[in-house]
């Protein structure tokens, strides 16, 4: 995943944590239940839980399963390889 957006990985975690914290404080929540499942939302939710110091529960959504499309199993790496090939050709 070699693109410019990957430079903002830490920033996006910070923005997610700030968003969760703003909503929880704005609505004066007594506790927090968070749900995440990727490398950016998971740490963002954990950071918010620590910052808020509220009773919290974290639910891990799990990794995305490969999808079956028209009898063939697709993997995440196949579209990425194809998009990389397209960008090299142009």
PDB file of N, CA, C and O in Angstrom, residues 9-74:
ATOM      1  N   UNK A   9      -1.032   7.879   8.946  1.00  0.00           N
ATOM      2  CA  UNK A   9      -1.532   6.799   9.782  1.00  0.00           C
ATOM      3  C   UNK A   9      -1.658   7.224  11.245  1.00  0.00           C
ATOM      4  O   UNK A   9      -2.699   7.029  11.868  1.00  0.00           O
ATOM      5  N   UNK A  10      -0.623   7.814  11.798  1.00  0.00           N
ATOM      6  CA  UNK A  10      -0.670   8.230  13.201  1.00  0.00           C
ATOM      7  C   UNK A  10      -1.636   9.386  13.392  1.00  0.00           C
ATOM      8  O   UNK A  10      -2.326   9.459  14.409  1.00  0.00           O
ATOM      9  N   UNK A  11      -1.708  10.279  12.429  1.00  0.00           N
ATOM     10  CA  UNK A  11      -2.628  11.402  12.522  1.00  0.00           C
ATOM     11  C   UNK A  11      -4.080  10.922  12.529  1.00  0.00           C
ATOM     12  O   UNK A  11      -4.901  11.424  13.293  1.00  0.00           O
ATOM     13  N   UNK A  12      -4.399   9.932  11.705  1.00  0.00           N
ATOM     14  CA  UNK A  12      -5.774   9.438  11.664  1.00  0.00           C
ATOM     15  C   UNK A  12      -6.162   8.763  12.981  1.00  0.00           C
ATOM     16  O   UNK A  12      -7.303   8.869  13.426  1.00  0.00           O
ATOM     17  N   UNK A  13      -5.234   8.087  13.624  1.00  0.00           N
ATOM     18  CA  UNK A  13      -5.517   7.500  14.940  1.00  0.00           C
ATOM     19  C   UNK A  13      -5.836   8.589  15.950  1.00  0.00           C
ATOM     20  O   UNK A  13      -6.751   8.452  16.762  1.00  0.00           O
ATOM     21  N   UNK A  14      -5.086   9.658  15.879  1.00  0.00           N
ATOM     22  CA  UNK A  14      -5.296  10.789  16.785  1.00  0.00           C
ATOM     23  C   UNK A  14      -6.662  11.439  16.538  1.00  0.00           C
ATOM     24  O   UNK A  14      -7.388  11.786  17.474  1.00  0.00           O
ATOM     25  N   UNK A  15      -7.039  11.579  15.274  1.00  0.00           N
ATOM     26  CA  UNK A  15      -8.333  12.181  14.931  1.00  0.00           C
ATOM     27  C   UNK A  15      -9.483  11.296  15.406  1.00  0.00           C
ATOM     28  O   UNK A  15     -10.493  11.787  15.920  1.00  0.00           O
ATOM     29  N   UNK A  16      -9.338   9.981  15.264  1.00  0.00           N
ATOM     30  CA  UNK A  16     -10.369   9.053  15.746  1.00  0.00           C
ATOM     31  C   UNK A  16     -10.511   9.167  17.261  1.00  0.00           C
ATOM     32  O   UNK A  16     -11.621   9.257  17.790  1.00  0.00           O
ATOM     33  N   UNK A  17      -9.384   9.182  17.966  1.00  0.00           N
ATOM     34  CA  UNK A  17      -9.424   9.305  19.430  1.00  0.00           C
ATOM     35  C   UNK A  17     -10.060  10.628  19.842  1.00  0.00           C
ATOM     36  O   UNK A  17     -10.882  10.672  20.769  1.00  0.00           O
ATOM     37  N   UNK A  18      -9.700  11.722  19.151  1.00  0.00           N
ATOM     38  CA  UNK A  18     -10.280  13.030  19.474  1.00  0.00           C
ATOM     39  C   UNK A  18     -11.789  13.037  19.236  1.00  0.00           C
ATOM     40  O   UNK A  18     -12.544  13.614  20.019  1.00  0.00           O
ATOM     41  N   UNK A  19     -12.234  12.390  18.144  1.00  0.00           N
ATOM     42  CA  UNK A  19     -13.661  12.339  17.839  1.00  0.00           C
ATOM     43  C   UNK A  19     -14.450  11.577  18.876  1.00  0.00           C
ATOM     44  O   UNK A  19     -15.524  12.028  19.322  1.00  0.00           O
ATOM     45  N   UNK A  20     -13.933  10.434  19.293  1.00  0.00           N
ATOM     46  CA  UNK A  20     -14.612   9.630  20.319  1.00  0.00           C
ATOM     47  C   UNK A  20     -14.645  10.396  21.633  1.00  0.00           C
ATOM     48  O   UNK A  20     -15.677  10.451  22.320  1.00  0.00           O
ATOM     49  N   UNK A  21     -13.540  11.031  21.961  1.00  0.00           N
ATOM     50  CA  UNK A  21     -13.470  11.800  23.207  1.00  0.00           C
ATOM     51  C   UNK A  21     -14.448  12.977  23.185  1.00  0.00           C
ATOM     52  O   UNK A  21     -15.135  13.241  24.179  1.00  0.00           O
ATOM     53  N   UNK A  22     -14.557  13.670  22.062  1.00  0.00           N
ATOM     54  CA  UNK A  22     -15.464  14.817  21.954  1.00  0.00           C
ATOM     55  C   UNK A  22     -16.926  14.385  22.123  1.00  0.00           C
ATOM     56  O   UNK A  22     -17.698  15.044  22.830  1.00  0.00           O
ATOM     57  N   UNK A  23     -17.289  13.270  21.504  1.00  0.00           N
ATOM     58  CA  UNK A  23     -18.677  12.790  21.618  1.00  0.00           C
ATOM     59  C   UNK A  23     -18.966  12.330  23.043  1.00  0.00           C
ATOM     60  O   UNK A  23     -20.019  12.654  23.613  1.00  0.00           O
ATOM     61  N   UNK A  24     -18.041  11.577  23.633  1.00  0.00           N
ATOM     62  CA  UNK A  24     -18.268  11.062  24.987  1.00  0.00           C
ATOM     63  C   UNK A  24     -18.376  12.195  26.007  1.00  0.00           C
ATOM     64  O   UNK A  24     -19.246  12.176  26.886  1.00  0.00           O
ATOM     65  N   UNK A  25     -17.515  13.192  25.878  1.00  0.00           N
ATOM     66  CA  UNK A  25     -17.575  14.328  26.807  1.00  0.00           C
ATOM     67  C   UNK A  25     -18.780  15.228  26.515  1.00  0.00           C
ATOM     68  O   UNK A  25     -19.419  15.742  27.435  1.00  0.00           O
ATOM     69  N   UNK A  26     -19.081  15.419  25.237  1.00  0.00           N
ATOM     70  CA  UNK A  26     -20.200  16.275  24.852  1.00  0.00           C
ATOM     71  C   UNK A  26     -21.544  15.740  25.326  1.00  0.00           C
ATOM     72  O   UNK A  26     -22.446  16.511  25.656  1.00  0.00           O
ATOM     73  N   UNK A  27     -21.682  14.426  25.363  1.00  0.00           N
ATOM     74  CA  UNK A  27     -22.939  13.818  25.808  1.00  0.00           C
ATOM     75  C   UNK A  27     -22.879  13.351  27.261  1.00  0.00           C
ATOM     76  O   UNK A  27     -23.824  12.735  27.748  1.00  0.00           O
ATOM     77  N   UNK A  28     -21.773  13.628  27.940  1.00  0.00           N
ATOM     78  CA  UNK A  28     -21.574  13.273  29.350  1.00  0.00           C
ATOM     79  C   UNK A  28     -21.850  11.791  29.602  1.00  0.00           C
ATOM     80  O   UNK A  28     -22.609  11.425  30.504  1.00  0.00           O
ATOM     81  N   UNK A  29     -21.232  10.944  28.787  1.00  0.00           N
ATOM     82  CA  UNK A  29     -21.403   9.495  28.956  1.00  0.00           C
ATOM     83  C   UNK A  29     -20.826   9.031  30.288  1.00  0.00           C
ATOM     84  O   UNK A  29     -19.811   9.539  30.755  1.00  0.00           O
ATOM     85  N   UNK A  30     -21.475   8.031  30.868  1.00  0.00           N
ATOM     86  CA  UNK A  30     -20.993   7.436  32.109  1.00  0.00           C
ATOM     87  C   UNK A  30     -20.044   6.283  31.848  1.00  0.00           C
ATOM     88  O   UNK A  30     -19.259   5.904  32.716  1.00  0.00           O
ATOM     89  N   UNK A  31     -20.137   5.696  30.678  1.00  0.00           N
ATOM     90  CA  UNK A  31     -19.292   4.560  30.305  1.00  0.00           C
ATOM     91  C   UNK A  31     -19.159   4.559  28.788  1.00  0.00           C
ATOM     92  O   UNK A  31     -19.817   5.334  28.091  1.00  0.00           O
ATOM     93  N   UNK A  32     -18.317   3.676  28.292  1.00  0.00           N
ATOM     94  CA  UNK A  32     -18.022   3.662  26.860  1.00  0.00           C
ATOM     95  C   UNK A  32     -17.916   2.230  26.370  1.00  0.00           C
ATOM     96  O   UNK A  32     -17.278   1.393  27.017  1.00  0.00           O
ATOM     97  N   UNK A  33     -18.556   1.945  25.247  1.00  0.00           N
ATOM     98  CA  UNK A  33     -18.394   0.677  24.550  1.00  0.00           C
ATOM     99  C   UNK A  33     -17.892   1.019  23.164  1.00  0.00           C
ATOM    100  O   UNK A  33     -18.549   1.755  22.426  1.00  0.00           O
ATOM    101  N   UNK A  34     -16.713   0.539  22.810  1.00  0.00           N
ATOM    102  CA  UNK A  34     -16.135   0.835  21.495  1.00  0.00           C
ATOM    103  C   UNK A  34     -16.046  -0.438  20.676  1.00  0.00           C
ATOM    104  O   UNK A  34     -15.915  -1.535  21.211  1.00  0.00           O
ATOM    105  N   UNK A  35     -16.117  -0.264  19.373  1.00  0.00           N
ATOM    106  CA  UNK A  35     -16.095  -1.375  18.425  1.00  0.00           C
ATOM    107  C   UNK A  35     -15.177  -0.986  17.287  1.00  0.00           C
ATOM    108  O   UNK A  35     -15.383   0.045  16.644  1.00  0.00           O
ATOM    109  N   UNK A  36     -14.142  -1.778  17.031  1.00  0.00           N
ATOM    110  CA  UNK A  36     -13.192  -1.453  15.960  1.00  0.00           C
ATOM    111  C   UNK A  36     -12.599  -2.734  15.394  1.00  0.00           C
ATOM    112  O   UNK A  36     -12.738  -3.805  15.980  1.00  0.00           O
ATOM    113  N   UNK A  37     -11.938  -2.608  14.270  1.00  0.00           N
ATOM    114  CA  UNK A  37     -11.363  -3.809  13.671  1.00  0.00           C
ATOM    115  C   UNK A  37     -10.256  -3.564  12.670  1.00  0.00           C
ATOM    116  O   UNK A  37      -9.971  -4.434  11.864  1.00  0.00           O
ATOM    117  N   UNK A  38      -9.620  -2.397  12.688  1.00  0.00           N
ATOM    118  CA  UNK A  38      -8.496  -2.205  11.766  1.00  0.00           C
ATOM    119  C   UNK A  38      -7.354  -1.520  12.493  1.00  0.00           C
ATOM    120  O   UNK A  38      -7.488  -1.105  13.637  1.00  0.00           O
ATOM    121  N   UNK A  39      -6.247  -1.386  11.810  1.00  0.00           N
ATOM    122  CA  UNK A  39      -5.033  -0.879  12.453  1.00  0.00           C
ATOM    123  C   UNK A  39      -5.083   0.604  12.790  1.00  0.00           C
ATOM    124  O   UNK A  39      -4.206   1.101  13.474  1.00  0.00           O
ATOM    125  N   UNK A  40      -6.099   1.315  12.339  1.00  0.00           N
ATOM    126  CA  UNK A  40      -6.223   2.722  12.699  1.00  0.00           C
ATOM    127  C   UNK A  40      -7.318   2.951  13.734  1.00  0.00           C
ATOM    128  O   UNK A  40      -7.136   3.712  14.670  1.00  0.00           O
ATOM    129  N   UNK A  41      -8.451   2.296  13.573  1.00  0.00           N
ATOM    130  CA  UNK A  41      -9.542   2.511  14.522  1.00  0.00           C
ATOM    131  C   UNK A  41      -9.279   1.846  15.861  1.00  0.00           C
ATOM    132  O   UNK A  41      -9.656   2.391  16.901  1.00  0.00           O
ATOM    133  N   UNK A  42      -8.634   0.706  15.858  1.00  0.00           N
ATOM    134  CA  UNK A  42      -8.367  -0.013  17.107  1.00  0.00           C
ATOM    135  C   UNK A  42      -7.523   0.833  18.057  1.00  0.00           C
ATOM    136  O   UNK A  42      -7.944   1.075  19.191  1.00  0.00           O
ATOM    137  N   UNK A  43      -6.341   1.335  17.658  1.00  0.00           N
ATOM    138  CA  UNK A  43      -5.590   2.167  18.603  1.00  0.00           C
ATOM    139  C   UNK A  43      -6.282   3.487  18.905  1.00  0.00           C
ATOM    140  O   UNK A  43      -6.172   4.007  20.017  1.00  0.00           O
ATOM    141  N   UNK A  44      -7.033   4.036  17.938  1.00  0.00           N
ATOM    142  CA  UNK A  44      -7.763   5.273  18.193  1.00  0.00           C
ATOM    143  C   UNK A  44      -8.790   5.100  19.293  1.00  0.00           C
ATOM    144  O   UNK A  44      -8.948   5.961  20.168  1.00  0.00           O
ATOM    145  N   UNK A  45      -9.510   3.985  19.268  1.00  0.00           N
ATOM    146  CA  UNK A  45     -10.502   3.704  20.313  1.00  0.00           C
ATOM    147  C   UNK A  45      -9.830   3.475  21.662  1.00  0.00           C
ATOM    148  O   UNK A  45     -10.295   3.960  22.694  1.00  0.00           O
ATOM    149  N   UNK A  46      -8.728   2.744  21.655  1.00  0.00           N
ATOM    150  CA  UNK A  46      -8.001   2.494  22.911  1.00  0.00           C
ATOM    151  C   UNK A  46      -7.465   3.797  23.501  1.00  0.00           C
ATOM    152  O   UNK A  46      -7.536   4.009  24.713  1.00  0.00           O
ATOM    153  N   UNK A  47      -6.954   4.674  22.641  1.00  0.00           N
ATOM    154  CA  UNK A  47      -6.444   5.957  23.119  1.00  0.00           C
ATOM    155  C   UNK A  47      -7.571   6.773  23.759  1.00  0.00           C
ATOM    156  O   UNK A  47      -7.376   7.400  24.804  1.00  0.00           O
ATOM    157  N   UNK A  48      -8.748   6.758  23.130  1.00  0.00           N
ATOM    158  CA  UNK A  48      -9.891   7.492  23.681  1.00  0.00           C
ATOM    159  C   UNK A  48     -10.311   6.913  25.026  1.00  0.00           C
ATOM    160  O   UNK A  48     -10.629   7.664  25.962  1.00  0.00           O
ATOM    161  N   UNK A  49     -10.310   5.592  25.140  1.00  0.00           N
ATOM    162  CA  UNK A  49     -10.701   4.960  26.400  1.00  0.00           C
ATOM    163  C   UNK A  49      -9.768   5.376  27.532  1.00  0.00           C
ATOM    164  O   UNK A  49     -10.222   5.671  28.646  1.00  0.00           O
ATOM    165  N   UNK A  50      -8.481   5.440  27.258  1.00  0.00           N
ATOM    166  CA  UNK A  50      -7.506   5.814  28.281  1.00  0.00           C
ATOM    167  C   UNK A  50      -7.648   7.291  28.635  1.00  0.00           C
ATOM    168  O   UNK A  50      -7.620   7.672  29.803  1.00  0.00           O
ATOM    169  N   UNK A  51      -7.823   8.132  27.627  1.00  0.00           N
ATOM    170  CA  UNK A  51      -7.950   9.571  27.873  1.00  0.00           C
ATOM    171  C   UNK A  51      -9.198   9.906  28.694  1.00  0.00           C
ATOM    172  O   UNK A  51      -9.168  10.790  29.548  1.00  0.00           O
ATOM    173  N   UNK A  52     -10.298   9.223  28.400  1.00  0.00           N
ATOM    174  CA  UNK A  52     -11.569   9.546  29.065  1.00  0.00           C
ATOM    175  C   UNK A  52     -11.634   9.045  30.496  1.00  0.00           C
ATOM    176  O   UNK A  52     -12.376   9.588  31.313  1.00  0.00           O
ATOM    177  N   UNK A  53     -10.901   7.989  30.805  1.00  0.00           N
ATOM    178  CA  UNK A  53     -10.890   7.416  32.146  1.00  0.00           C
ATOM    179  C   UNK A  53     -12.308   7.077  32.613  1.00  0.00           C
ATOM    180  O   UNK A  53     -12.713   7.401  33.726  1.00  0.00           O
ATOM    181  N   UNK A  54     -13.067   6.461  31.711  1.00  0.00           N
ATOM    182  CA  UNK A  54     -14.419   5.986  32.019  1.00  0.00           C
ATOM    183  C   UNK A  54     -14.416   4.464  32.035  1.00  0.00           C
ATOM    184  O   UNK A  54     -13.557   3.843  31.402  1.00  0.00           O
ATOM    185  N   UNK A  55     -15.381   3.840  32.710  1.00  0.00           N
ATOM    186  CA  UNK A  55     -15.504   2.389  32.563  1.00  0.00           C
ATOM    187  C   UNK A  55     -15.754   2.087  31.086  1.00  0.00           C
ATOM    188  O   UNK A  55     -16.655   2.652  30.467  1.00  0.00           O
ATOM    189  N   UNK A  56     -14.933   1.224  30.512  1.00  0.00           N
ATOM    190  CA  UNK A  56     -14.991   0.997  29.064  1.00  0.00           C
ATOM    191  C   UNK A  56     -14.891  -0.472  28.720  1.00  0.00           C
ATOM    192  O   UNK A  56     -14.260  -1.260  29.425  1.00  0.00           O
ATOM    193  N   UNK A  57     -15.520  -0.810  27.589  1.00  0.00           N
ATOM    194  CA  UNK A  57     -15.434  -2.157  27.026  1.00  0.00           C
ATOM    195  C   UNK A  57     -15.044  -1.997  25.570  1.00  0.00           C
ATOM    196  O   UNK A  57     -15.606  -1.167  24.849  1.00  0.00           O
ATOM    197  N   UNK A  58     -14.082  -2.787  25.140  1.00  0.00           N
ATOM    198  CA  UNK A  58     -13.662  -2.771  23.741  1.00  0.00           C
ATOM    199  C   UNK A  58     -14.069  -4.079  23.083  1.00  0.00           C
ATOM    200  O   UNK A  58     -13.794  -5.151  23.612  1.00  0.00           O
ATOM    201  N   UNK A  59     -14.709  -3.984  21.920  1.00  0.00           N
ATOM    202  CA  UNK A  59     -15.115  -5.164  21.162  1.00  0.00           C
ATOM    203  C   UNK A  59     -14.333  -5.164  19.862  1.00  0.00           C
ATOM    204  O   UNK A  59     -14.411  -4.205  19.084  1.00  0.00           O
ATOM    205  N   UNK A  60     -13.563  -6.221  19.648  1.00  0.00           N
ATOM    206  CA  UNK A  60     -12.776  -6.345  18.423  1.00  0.00           C
ATOM    207  C   UNK A  60     -13.642  -6.939  17.329  1.00  0.00           C
ATOM    208  O   UNK A  60     -14.210  -8.009  17.477  1.00  0.00           O
ATOM    209  N   UNK A  61     -13.747  -6.234  16.215  1.00  0.00           N
ATOM    210  CA  UNK A  61     -14.588  -6.678  15.110  1.00  0.00           C
ATOM    211  C   UNK A  61     -13.981  -7.780  14.280  1.00  0.00           C
ATOM    212  O   UNK A  61     -14.679  -8.442  13.514  1.00  0.00           O
ATOM    213  N   UNK A  62     -12.702  -7.994  14.384  1.00  0.00           N
ATOM    214  CA  UNK A  62     -12.036  -9.044  13.620  1.00  0.00           C
ATOM    215  C   UNK A  62     -11.599  -8.579  12.253  1.00  0.00           C
ATOM    216  O   UNK A  62     -11.987  -7.527  11.764  1.00  0.00           O
ATOM    217  N   UNK A  63     -10.770  -9.370  11.643  1.00  0.00           N
ATOM    218  CA  UNK A  63     -10.266  -9.058  10.308  1.00  0.00           C
ATOM    219  C   UNK A  63     -11.337  -9.370   9.265  1.00  0.00           C
ATOM    220  O   UNK A  63     -12.198 -10.213   9.478  1.00  0.00           O
ATOM    221  N   UNK A  64     -11.259  -8.678   8.138  1.00  0.00           N
ATOM    222  CA  UNK A  64     -12.205  -8.929   7.051  1.00  0.00           C
ATOM    223  C   UNK A  64     -11.916 -10.298   6.437  1.00  0.00           C
ATOM    224  O   UNK A  64     -10.771 -10.641   6.173  1.00  0.00           O
ATOM    225  N   UNK A  65     -12.957 -11.063   6.233  1.00  0.00           N
ATOM    226  CA  UNK A  65     -12.806 -12.385   5.631  1.00  0.00           C
ATOM    227  C   UNK A  65     -12.764 -12.262   4.114  1.00  0.00           C
ATOM    228  O   UNK A  65     -13.358 -11.352   3.543  1.00  0.00           O
ATOM    229  N   UNK A  66     -12.080 -13.176   3.449  1.00  0.00           N
ATOM    230  CA  UNK A  66     -12.090 -13.145   1.990  1.00  0.00           C
ATOM    231  C   UNK A  66     -13.501 -13.360   1.464  1.00  0.00           C
ATOM    232  O   UNK A  66     -14.254 -14.158   2.012  1.00  0.00           O
ATOM    233  N   UNK A  67     -13.848 -12.628   0.431  1.00  0.00           N
ATOM    234  CA  UNK A  67     -15.200 -12.714  -0.125  1.00  0.00           C
ATOM    235  C   UNK A  67     -15.229 -13.652  -1.321  1.00  0.00           C
ATOM    236  O   UNK A  67     -14.250 -13.781  -2.047  1.00  0.00           O
ATOM    237  N   UNK A  68     -16.347 -14.336  -1.499  1.00  0.00           N
ATOM    238  CA  UNK A  68     -16.546 -15.175  -2.668  1.00  0.00           C
ATOM    239  C   UNK A  68     -17.311 -14.378  -3.707  1.00  0.00           C
ATOM    240  O   UNK A  68     -18.398 -13.887  -3.441  1.00  0.00           O
ATOM    241  N   UNK A  69     -16.736 -14.271  -4.867  1.00  0.00           N
ATOM    242  CA  UNK A  69     -17.399 -13.549  -5.947  1.00  0.00           C
ATOM    243  C   UNK A  69     -17.451 -14.406  -7.187  1.00  0.00           C
ATOM    244  O   UNK A  69     -16.411 -14.730  -7.756  1.00  0.00           O
ATOM    245  N   UNK A  70     -18.623 -14.813  -7.577  1.00  0.00           N
ATOM    246  CA  UNK A  70     -18.836 -15.612  -8.785  1.00  0.00           C
ATOM    247  C   UNK A  70     -17.989 -16.884  -8.781  1.00  0.00           C
ATOM    248  O   UNK A  70     -17.329 -17.219  -9.767  1.00  0.00           O
ATOM    249  N   UNK A  71     -17.947 -17.553  -7.664  1.00  0.00           N
ATOM    250  CA  UNK A  71     -17.255 -18.828  -7.576  1.00  0.00           C
ATOM    251  C   UNK A  71     -15.767 -18.737  -7.302  1.00  0.00           C
ATOM    252  O   UNK A  71     -15.112 -19.739  -7.089  1.00  0.00           O
ATOM    253  N   UNK A  72     -15.194 -17.546  -7.298  1.00  0.00           N
ATOM    254  CA  UNK A  72     -13.762 -17.394  -7.042  1.00  0.00           C
ATOM    255  C   UNK A  72     -13.556 -16.626  -5.748  1.00  0.00           C
ATOM    256  O   UNK A  72     -14.246 -15.646  -5.483  1.00  0.00           O
ATOM    257  N   UNK A  73     -12.633 -17.076  -4.941  1.00  0.00           N
ATOM    258  CA  UNK A  73     -12.318 -16.377  -3.703  1.00  0.00           C
ATOM    259  C   UNK A  73     -11.346 -15.249  -4.012  1.00  0.00           C
ATOM    260  O   UNK A  73     -10.328 -15.459  -4.646  1.00  0.00           O
ATOM    261  N   UNK A  74     -11.687 -14.058  -3.547  1.00  0.00           N
ATOM    262  CA  UNK A  74     -10.793 -12.922  -3.776  1.00  0.00           C
ATOM    263  C   UNK A  74     -10.041 -12.614  -2.492  1.00  0.00           C
ATOM    264  O   UNK A  74     -10.523 -12.859  -1.396  1.00  0.00           O
TER     265      UNK A  74
END
